[in-house]
PDB file of C-alpha atoms and ligand atoms in Angstrom:
ATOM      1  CA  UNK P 559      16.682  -7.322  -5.372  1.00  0.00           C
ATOM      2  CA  UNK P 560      13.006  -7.709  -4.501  1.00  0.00           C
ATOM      3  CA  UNK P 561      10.870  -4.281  -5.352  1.00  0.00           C
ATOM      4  CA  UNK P 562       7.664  -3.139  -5.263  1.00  0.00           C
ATOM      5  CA  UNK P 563       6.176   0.303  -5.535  1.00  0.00           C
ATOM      6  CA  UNK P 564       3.710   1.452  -2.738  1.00  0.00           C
ATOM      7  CA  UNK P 565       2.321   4.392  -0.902  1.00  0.00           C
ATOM      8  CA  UNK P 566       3.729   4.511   2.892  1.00  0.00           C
ATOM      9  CA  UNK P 567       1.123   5.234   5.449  1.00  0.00           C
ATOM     10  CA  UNK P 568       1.496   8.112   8.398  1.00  0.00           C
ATOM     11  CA  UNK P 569       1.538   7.325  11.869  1.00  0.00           C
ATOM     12  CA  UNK P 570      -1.766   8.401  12.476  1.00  0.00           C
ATOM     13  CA  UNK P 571      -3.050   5.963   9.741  1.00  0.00           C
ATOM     14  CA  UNK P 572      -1.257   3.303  11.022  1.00  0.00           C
ATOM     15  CA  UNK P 573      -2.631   3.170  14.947  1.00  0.00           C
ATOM     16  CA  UNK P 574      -5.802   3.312  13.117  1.00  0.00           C
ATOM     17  CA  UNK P 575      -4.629  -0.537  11.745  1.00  0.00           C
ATOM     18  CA  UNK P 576      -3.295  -1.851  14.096  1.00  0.00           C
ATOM     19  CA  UNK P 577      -6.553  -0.911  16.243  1.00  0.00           C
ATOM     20  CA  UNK P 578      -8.024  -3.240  13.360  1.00  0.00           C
ATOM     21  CA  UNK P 579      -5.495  -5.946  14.237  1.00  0.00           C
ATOM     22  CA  UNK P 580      -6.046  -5.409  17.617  1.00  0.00           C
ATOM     23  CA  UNK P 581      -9.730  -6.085  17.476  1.00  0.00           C
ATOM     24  CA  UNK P 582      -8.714  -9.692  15.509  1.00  0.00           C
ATOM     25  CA  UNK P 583      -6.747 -10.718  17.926  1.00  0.00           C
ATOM     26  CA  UNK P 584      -9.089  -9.911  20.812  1.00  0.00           C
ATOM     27  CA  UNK P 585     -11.800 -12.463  18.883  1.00  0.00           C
ATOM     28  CA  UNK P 586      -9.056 -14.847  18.965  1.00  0.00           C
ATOM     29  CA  UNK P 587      -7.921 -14.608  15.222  1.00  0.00           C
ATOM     30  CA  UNK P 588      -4.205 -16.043  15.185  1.00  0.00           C
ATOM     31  CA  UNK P 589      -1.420 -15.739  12.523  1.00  0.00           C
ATOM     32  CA  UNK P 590       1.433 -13.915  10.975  1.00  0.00           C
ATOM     33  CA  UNK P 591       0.239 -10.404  11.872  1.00  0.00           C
ATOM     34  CA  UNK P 592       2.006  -7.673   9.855  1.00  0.00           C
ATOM     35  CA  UNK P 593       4.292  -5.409  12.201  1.00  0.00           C
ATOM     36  CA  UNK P 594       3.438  -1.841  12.049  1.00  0.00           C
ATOM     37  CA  UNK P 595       6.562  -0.501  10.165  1.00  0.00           C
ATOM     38  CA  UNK P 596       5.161  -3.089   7.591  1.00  0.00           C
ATOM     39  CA  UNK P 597       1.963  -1.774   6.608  1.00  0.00           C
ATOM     40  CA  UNK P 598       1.206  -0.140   3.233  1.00  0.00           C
ATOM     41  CA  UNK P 599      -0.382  -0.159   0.337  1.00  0.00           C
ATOM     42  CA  UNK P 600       1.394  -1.623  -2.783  1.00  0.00           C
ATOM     43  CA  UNK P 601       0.271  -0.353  -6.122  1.00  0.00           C
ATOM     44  CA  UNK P 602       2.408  -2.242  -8.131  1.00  0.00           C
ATOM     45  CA  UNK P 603       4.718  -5.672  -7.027  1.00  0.00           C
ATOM     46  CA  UNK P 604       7.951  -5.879  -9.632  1.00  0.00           C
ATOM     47  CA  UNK P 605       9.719  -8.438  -8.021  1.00  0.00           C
ATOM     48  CA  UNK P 606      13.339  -9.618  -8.830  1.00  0.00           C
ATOM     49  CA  UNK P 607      14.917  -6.636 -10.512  1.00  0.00           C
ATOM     50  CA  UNK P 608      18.637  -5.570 -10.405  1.00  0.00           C
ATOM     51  CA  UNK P 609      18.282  -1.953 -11.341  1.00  0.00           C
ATOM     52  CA  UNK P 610      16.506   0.256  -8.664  1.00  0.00           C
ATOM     53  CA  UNK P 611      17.935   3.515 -10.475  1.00  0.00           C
ATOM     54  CA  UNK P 612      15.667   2.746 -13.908  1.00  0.00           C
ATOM     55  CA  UNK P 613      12.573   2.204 -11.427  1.00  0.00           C
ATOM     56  CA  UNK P 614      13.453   5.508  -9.969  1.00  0.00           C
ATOM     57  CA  UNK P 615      13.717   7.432 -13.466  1.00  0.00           C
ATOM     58  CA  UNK P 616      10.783   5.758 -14.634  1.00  0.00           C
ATOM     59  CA  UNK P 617       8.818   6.781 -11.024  1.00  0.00           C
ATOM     60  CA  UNK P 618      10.200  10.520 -11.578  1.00  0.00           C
ATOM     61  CA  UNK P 619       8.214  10.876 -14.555  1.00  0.00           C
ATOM     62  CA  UNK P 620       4.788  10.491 -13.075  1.00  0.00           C
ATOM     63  CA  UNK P 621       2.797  13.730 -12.289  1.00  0.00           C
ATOM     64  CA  UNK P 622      -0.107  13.285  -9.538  1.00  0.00           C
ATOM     65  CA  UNK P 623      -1.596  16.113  -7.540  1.00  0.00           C
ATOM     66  CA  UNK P 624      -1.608  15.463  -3.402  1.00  0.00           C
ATOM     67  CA  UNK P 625      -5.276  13.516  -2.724  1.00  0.00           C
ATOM     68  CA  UNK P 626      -6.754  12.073   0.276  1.00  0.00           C
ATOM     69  CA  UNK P 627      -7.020   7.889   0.973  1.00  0.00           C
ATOM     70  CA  UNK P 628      -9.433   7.012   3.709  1.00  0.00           C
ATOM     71  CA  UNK P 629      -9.960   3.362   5.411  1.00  0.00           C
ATOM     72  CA  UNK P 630     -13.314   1.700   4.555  1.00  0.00           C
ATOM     73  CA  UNK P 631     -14.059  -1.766   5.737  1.00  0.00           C
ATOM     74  CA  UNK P 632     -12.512  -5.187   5.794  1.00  0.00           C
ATOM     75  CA  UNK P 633     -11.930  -8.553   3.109  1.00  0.00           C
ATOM     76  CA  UNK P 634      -9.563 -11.542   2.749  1.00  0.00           C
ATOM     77  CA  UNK P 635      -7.771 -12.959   0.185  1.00  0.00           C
ATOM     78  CA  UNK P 636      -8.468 -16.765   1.519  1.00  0.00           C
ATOM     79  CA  UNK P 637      -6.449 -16.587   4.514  1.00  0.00           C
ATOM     80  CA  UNK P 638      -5.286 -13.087   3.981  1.00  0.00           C
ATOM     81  CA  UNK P 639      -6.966 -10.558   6.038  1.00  0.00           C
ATOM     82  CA  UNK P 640      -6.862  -6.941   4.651  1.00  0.00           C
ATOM     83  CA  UNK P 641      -8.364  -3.354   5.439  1.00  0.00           C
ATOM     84  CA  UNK P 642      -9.556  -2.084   2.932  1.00  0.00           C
ATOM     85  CA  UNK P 643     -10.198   1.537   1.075  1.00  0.00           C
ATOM     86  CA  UNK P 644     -12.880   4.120  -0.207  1.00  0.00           C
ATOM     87  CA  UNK P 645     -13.044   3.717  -3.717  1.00  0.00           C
ATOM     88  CA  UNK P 646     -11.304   6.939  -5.368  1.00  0.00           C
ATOM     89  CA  UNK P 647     -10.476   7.558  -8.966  1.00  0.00           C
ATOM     90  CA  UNK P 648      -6.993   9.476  -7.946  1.00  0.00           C
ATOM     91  CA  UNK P 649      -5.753   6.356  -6.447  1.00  0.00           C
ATOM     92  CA  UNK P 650      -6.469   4.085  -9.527  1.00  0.00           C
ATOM     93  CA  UNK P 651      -4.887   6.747 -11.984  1.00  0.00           C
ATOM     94  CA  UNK P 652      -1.618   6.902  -9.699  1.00  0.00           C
ATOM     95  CA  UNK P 653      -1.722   3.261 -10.093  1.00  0.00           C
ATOM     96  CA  UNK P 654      -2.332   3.426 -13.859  1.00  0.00           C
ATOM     97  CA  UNK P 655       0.265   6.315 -13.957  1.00  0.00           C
ATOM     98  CA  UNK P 656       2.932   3.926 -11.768  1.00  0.00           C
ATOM     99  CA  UNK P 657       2.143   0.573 -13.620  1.00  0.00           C
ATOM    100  CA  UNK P 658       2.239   2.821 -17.446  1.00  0.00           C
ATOM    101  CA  UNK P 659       5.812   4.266 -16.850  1.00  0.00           C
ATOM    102  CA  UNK P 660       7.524   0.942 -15.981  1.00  0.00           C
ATOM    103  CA  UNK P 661       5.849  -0.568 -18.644  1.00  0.00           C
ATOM    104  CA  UNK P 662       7.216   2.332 -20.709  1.00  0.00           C
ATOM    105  CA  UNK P 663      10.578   1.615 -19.282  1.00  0.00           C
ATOM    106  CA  UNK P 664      10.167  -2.074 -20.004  1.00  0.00           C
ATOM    107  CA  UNK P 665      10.497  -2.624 -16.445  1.00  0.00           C
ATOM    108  CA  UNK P 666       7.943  -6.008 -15.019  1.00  0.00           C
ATOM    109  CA  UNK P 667       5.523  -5.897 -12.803  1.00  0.00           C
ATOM    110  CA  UNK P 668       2.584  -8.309 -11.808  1.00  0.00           C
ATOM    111  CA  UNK P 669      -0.348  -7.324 -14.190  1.00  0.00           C
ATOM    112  CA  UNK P 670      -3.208  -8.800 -11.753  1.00  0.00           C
ATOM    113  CA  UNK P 671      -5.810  -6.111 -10.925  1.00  0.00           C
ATOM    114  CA  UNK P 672      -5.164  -4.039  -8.597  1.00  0.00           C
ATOM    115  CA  UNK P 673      -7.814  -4.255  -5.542  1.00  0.00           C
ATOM    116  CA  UNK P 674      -6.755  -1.424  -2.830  1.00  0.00           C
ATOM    117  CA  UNK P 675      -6.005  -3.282   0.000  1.00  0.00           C
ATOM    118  CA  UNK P 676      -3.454  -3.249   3.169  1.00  0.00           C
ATOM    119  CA  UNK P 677      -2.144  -6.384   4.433  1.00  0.00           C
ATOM    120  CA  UNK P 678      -3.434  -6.613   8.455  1.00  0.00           C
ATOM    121  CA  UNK P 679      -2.278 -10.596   8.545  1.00  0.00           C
ATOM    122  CA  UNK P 680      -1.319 -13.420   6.628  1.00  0.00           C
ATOM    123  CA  UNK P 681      -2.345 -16.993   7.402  1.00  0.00           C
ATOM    124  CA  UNK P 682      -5.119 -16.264   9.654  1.00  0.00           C
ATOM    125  CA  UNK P 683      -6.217 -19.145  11.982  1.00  0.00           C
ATOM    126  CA  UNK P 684     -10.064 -18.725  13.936  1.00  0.00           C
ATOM    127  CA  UNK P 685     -13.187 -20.802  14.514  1.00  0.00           C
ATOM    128  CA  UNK P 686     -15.486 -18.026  13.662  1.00  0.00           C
ATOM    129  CA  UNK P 687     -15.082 -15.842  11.204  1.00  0.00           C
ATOM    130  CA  UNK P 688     -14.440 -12.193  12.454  1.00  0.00           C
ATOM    131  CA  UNK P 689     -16.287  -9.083  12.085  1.00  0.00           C
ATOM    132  CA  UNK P 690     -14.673  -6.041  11.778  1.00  0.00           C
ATOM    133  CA  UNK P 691     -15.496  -2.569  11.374  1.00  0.00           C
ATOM    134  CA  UNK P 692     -13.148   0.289  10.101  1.00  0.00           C
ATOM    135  CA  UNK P 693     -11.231   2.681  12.203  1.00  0.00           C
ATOM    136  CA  UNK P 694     -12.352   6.425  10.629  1.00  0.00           C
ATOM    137  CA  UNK P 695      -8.977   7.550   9.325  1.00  0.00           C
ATOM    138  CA  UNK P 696      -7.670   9.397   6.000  1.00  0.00           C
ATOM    139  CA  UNK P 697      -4.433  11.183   5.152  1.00  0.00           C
ATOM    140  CA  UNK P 698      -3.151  12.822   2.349  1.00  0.00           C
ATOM    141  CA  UNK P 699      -0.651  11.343  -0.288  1.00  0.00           C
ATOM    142  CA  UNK P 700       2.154  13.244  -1.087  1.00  0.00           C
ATOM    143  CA  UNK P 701       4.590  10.790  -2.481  1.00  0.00           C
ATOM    144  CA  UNK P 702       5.362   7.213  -4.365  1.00  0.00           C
ATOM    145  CA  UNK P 703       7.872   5.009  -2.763  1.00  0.00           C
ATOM    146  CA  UNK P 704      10.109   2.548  -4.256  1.00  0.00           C
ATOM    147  CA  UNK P 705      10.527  -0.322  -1.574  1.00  0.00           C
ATOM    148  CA  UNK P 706      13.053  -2.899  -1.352  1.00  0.00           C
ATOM    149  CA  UNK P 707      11.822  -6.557   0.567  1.00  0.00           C
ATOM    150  CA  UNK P 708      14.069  -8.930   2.190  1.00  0.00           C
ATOM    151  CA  UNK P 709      13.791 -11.829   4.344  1.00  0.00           C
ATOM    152  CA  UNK P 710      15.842 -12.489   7.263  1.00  0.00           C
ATOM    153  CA  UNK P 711      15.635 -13.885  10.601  1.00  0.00           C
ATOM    154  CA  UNK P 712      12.460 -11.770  12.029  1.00  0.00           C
ATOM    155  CA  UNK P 713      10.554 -11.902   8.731  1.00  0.00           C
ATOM    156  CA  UNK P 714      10.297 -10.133   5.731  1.00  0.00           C
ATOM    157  CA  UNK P 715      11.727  -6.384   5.942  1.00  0.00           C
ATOM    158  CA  UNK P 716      10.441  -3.271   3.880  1.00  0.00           C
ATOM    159  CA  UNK P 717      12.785  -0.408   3.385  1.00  0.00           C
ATOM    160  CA  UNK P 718      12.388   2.302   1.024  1.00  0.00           C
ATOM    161  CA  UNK P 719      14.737   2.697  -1.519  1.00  0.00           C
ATOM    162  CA  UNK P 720      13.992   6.177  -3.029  1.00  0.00           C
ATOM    163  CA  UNK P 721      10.607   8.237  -3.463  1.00  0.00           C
ATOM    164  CA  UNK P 722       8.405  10.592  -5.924  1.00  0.00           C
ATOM    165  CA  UNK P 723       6.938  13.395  -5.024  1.00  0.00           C
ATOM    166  CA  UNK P 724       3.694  15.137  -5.994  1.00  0.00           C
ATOM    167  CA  UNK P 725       3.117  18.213  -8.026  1.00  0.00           C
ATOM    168  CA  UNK P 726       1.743  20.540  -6.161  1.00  0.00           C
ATOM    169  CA  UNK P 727       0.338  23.250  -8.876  1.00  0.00           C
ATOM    170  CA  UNK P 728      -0.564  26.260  -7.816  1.00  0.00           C
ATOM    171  CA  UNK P 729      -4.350  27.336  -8.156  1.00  0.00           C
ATOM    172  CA  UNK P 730      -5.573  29.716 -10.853  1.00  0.00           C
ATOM    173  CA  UNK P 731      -5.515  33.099 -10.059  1.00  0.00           C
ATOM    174  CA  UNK P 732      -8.165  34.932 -11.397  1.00  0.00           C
ATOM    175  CA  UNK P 733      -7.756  38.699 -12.123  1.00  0.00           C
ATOM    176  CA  UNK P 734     -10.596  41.596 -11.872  1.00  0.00           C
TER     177      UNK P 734
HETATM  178  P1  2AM C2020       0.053  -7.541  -0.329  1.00  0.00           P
HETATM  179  O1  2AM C2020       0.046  -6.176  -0.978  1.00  0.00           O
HETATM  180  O2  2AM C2020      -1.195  -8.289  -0.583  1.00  0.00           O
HETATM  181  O3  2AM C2020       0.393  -7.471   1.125  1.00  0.00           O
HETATM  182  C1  2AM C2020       5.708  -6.974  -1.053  1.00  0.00           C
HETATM  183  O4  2AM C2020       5.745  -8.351  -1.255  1.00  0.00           O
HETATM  184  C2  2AM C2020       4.326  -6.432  -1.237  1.00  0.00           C
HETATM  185  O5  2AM C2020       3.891  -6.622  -2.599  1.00  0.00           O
HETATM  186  C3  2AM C2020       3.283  -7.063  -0.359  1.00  0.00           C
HETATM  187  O6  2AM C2020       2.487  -6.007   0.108  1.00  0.00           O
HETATM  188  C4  2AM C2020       2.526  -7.986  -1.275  1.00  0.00           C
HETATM  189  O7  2AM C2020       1.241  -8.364  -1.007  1.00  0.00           O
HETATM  190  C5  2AM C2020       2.602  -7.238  -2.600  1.00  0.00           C
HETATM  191  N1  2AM C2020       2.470  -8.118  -3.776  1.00  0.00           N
HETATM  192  C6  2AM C2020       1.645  -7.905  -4.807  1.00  0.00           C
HETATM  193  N2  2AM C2020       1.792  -8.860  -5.739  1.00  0.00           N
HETATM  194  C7  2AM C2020       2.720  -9.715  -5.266  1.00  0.00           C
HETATM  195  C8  2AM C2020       3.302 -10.915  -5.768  1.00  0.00           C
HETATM  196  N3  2AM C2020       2.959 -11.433  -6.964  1.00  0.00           N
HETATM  197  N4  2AM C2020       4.223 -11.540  -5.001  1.00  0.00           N
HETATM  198  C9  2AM C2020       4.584 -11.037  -3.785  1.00  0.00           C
HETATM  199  N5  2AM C2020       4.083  -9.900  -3.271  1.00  0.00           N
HETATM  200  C10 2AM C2020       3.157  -9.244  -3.992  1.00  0.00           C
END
């Protein structure tokens, strides 16, 4: 089966994007717009792989406190239109975190750089290039899914296989 590890966006997060996609389409911007349910962020893309239990062991080992992700401004990938994200060190350990323990577990993955991105359309059409500005959004991240892709009829389908939760350490107590 086709997997992929990604974060899963809240609903909140999401209306925020598909405001974005709404404001492509209103300056005429055609193509394969992603559907709602669709939208995340992938931090690591494994491909064909036949055993979803060893990604799941080898996401179970990762440690990563809850942290915030908020939207900041808009790119393409040639005809590829994405939103994208502030910068934040958190979110490029959990990806050095996800990408190290399938490594560890001799599990593949796709070693290009990761560039923090979520997917608002995919073969864009327009006569002018659009301009965009970012909906003001963040949530917190509180878990690591393990998503399964298939095509079929309506297009490609994302369902999540199995997830990781944070650690949520307690603060230090100090004692008078
Ligand atoms: P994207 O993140 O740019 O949208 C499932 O295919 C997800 O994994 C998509 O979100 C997809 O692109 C991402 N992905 C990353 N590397 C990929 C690759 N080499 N082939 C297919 N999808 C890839």
């Amino acid at each position: 089966m086709r997997l992929f590890i990604a974060i899963n966006l809240d609903d909140n997060f999401k209306s925020a994007l598909t405001s974005m996609q709404d404001d492509l389409r209103s300056q005429h911007v055609g193509g394969n717009y992603s559907p709602i349910e669709n939208l995340h962020i992938t931090l690591a893309f494994i491909g064909e792989y036949p055993d979803p239990d060893d990604v799941m062991d080898a996401l179970a080992g990762i440690d990563f406190e809850p942290f915030d992700i908020t939207l900041d401004g808009f790119g393409n990938f040639g005809d590829l239109f994405w939103a994208g994200l502030a910068k934040t060190e958190v979110l490029s350990s959990l990806v050095k975190k996800s990408r190290h323990a399938l490594a560890d577990a001799g599990i593949p993955y796709d070693r290009k750089k990761f560039t923090p991105h979520i997917t608002l359309l995919r073969k864009a059409r327009y006569n002018k290039f659009p301009e965009l500005k970012t909906r003001q959004t963040s949530m917190k991240v509180t878990s690591v899914s393990l998503m399964r892709s298939d095509f079929g009829k309506g297009g490609v389908r994302y369902t999540e296989v199995g997830y990781a939760k944070s650690t949520n350490k307690p603060a230090l107590e100090i004692k008078k």
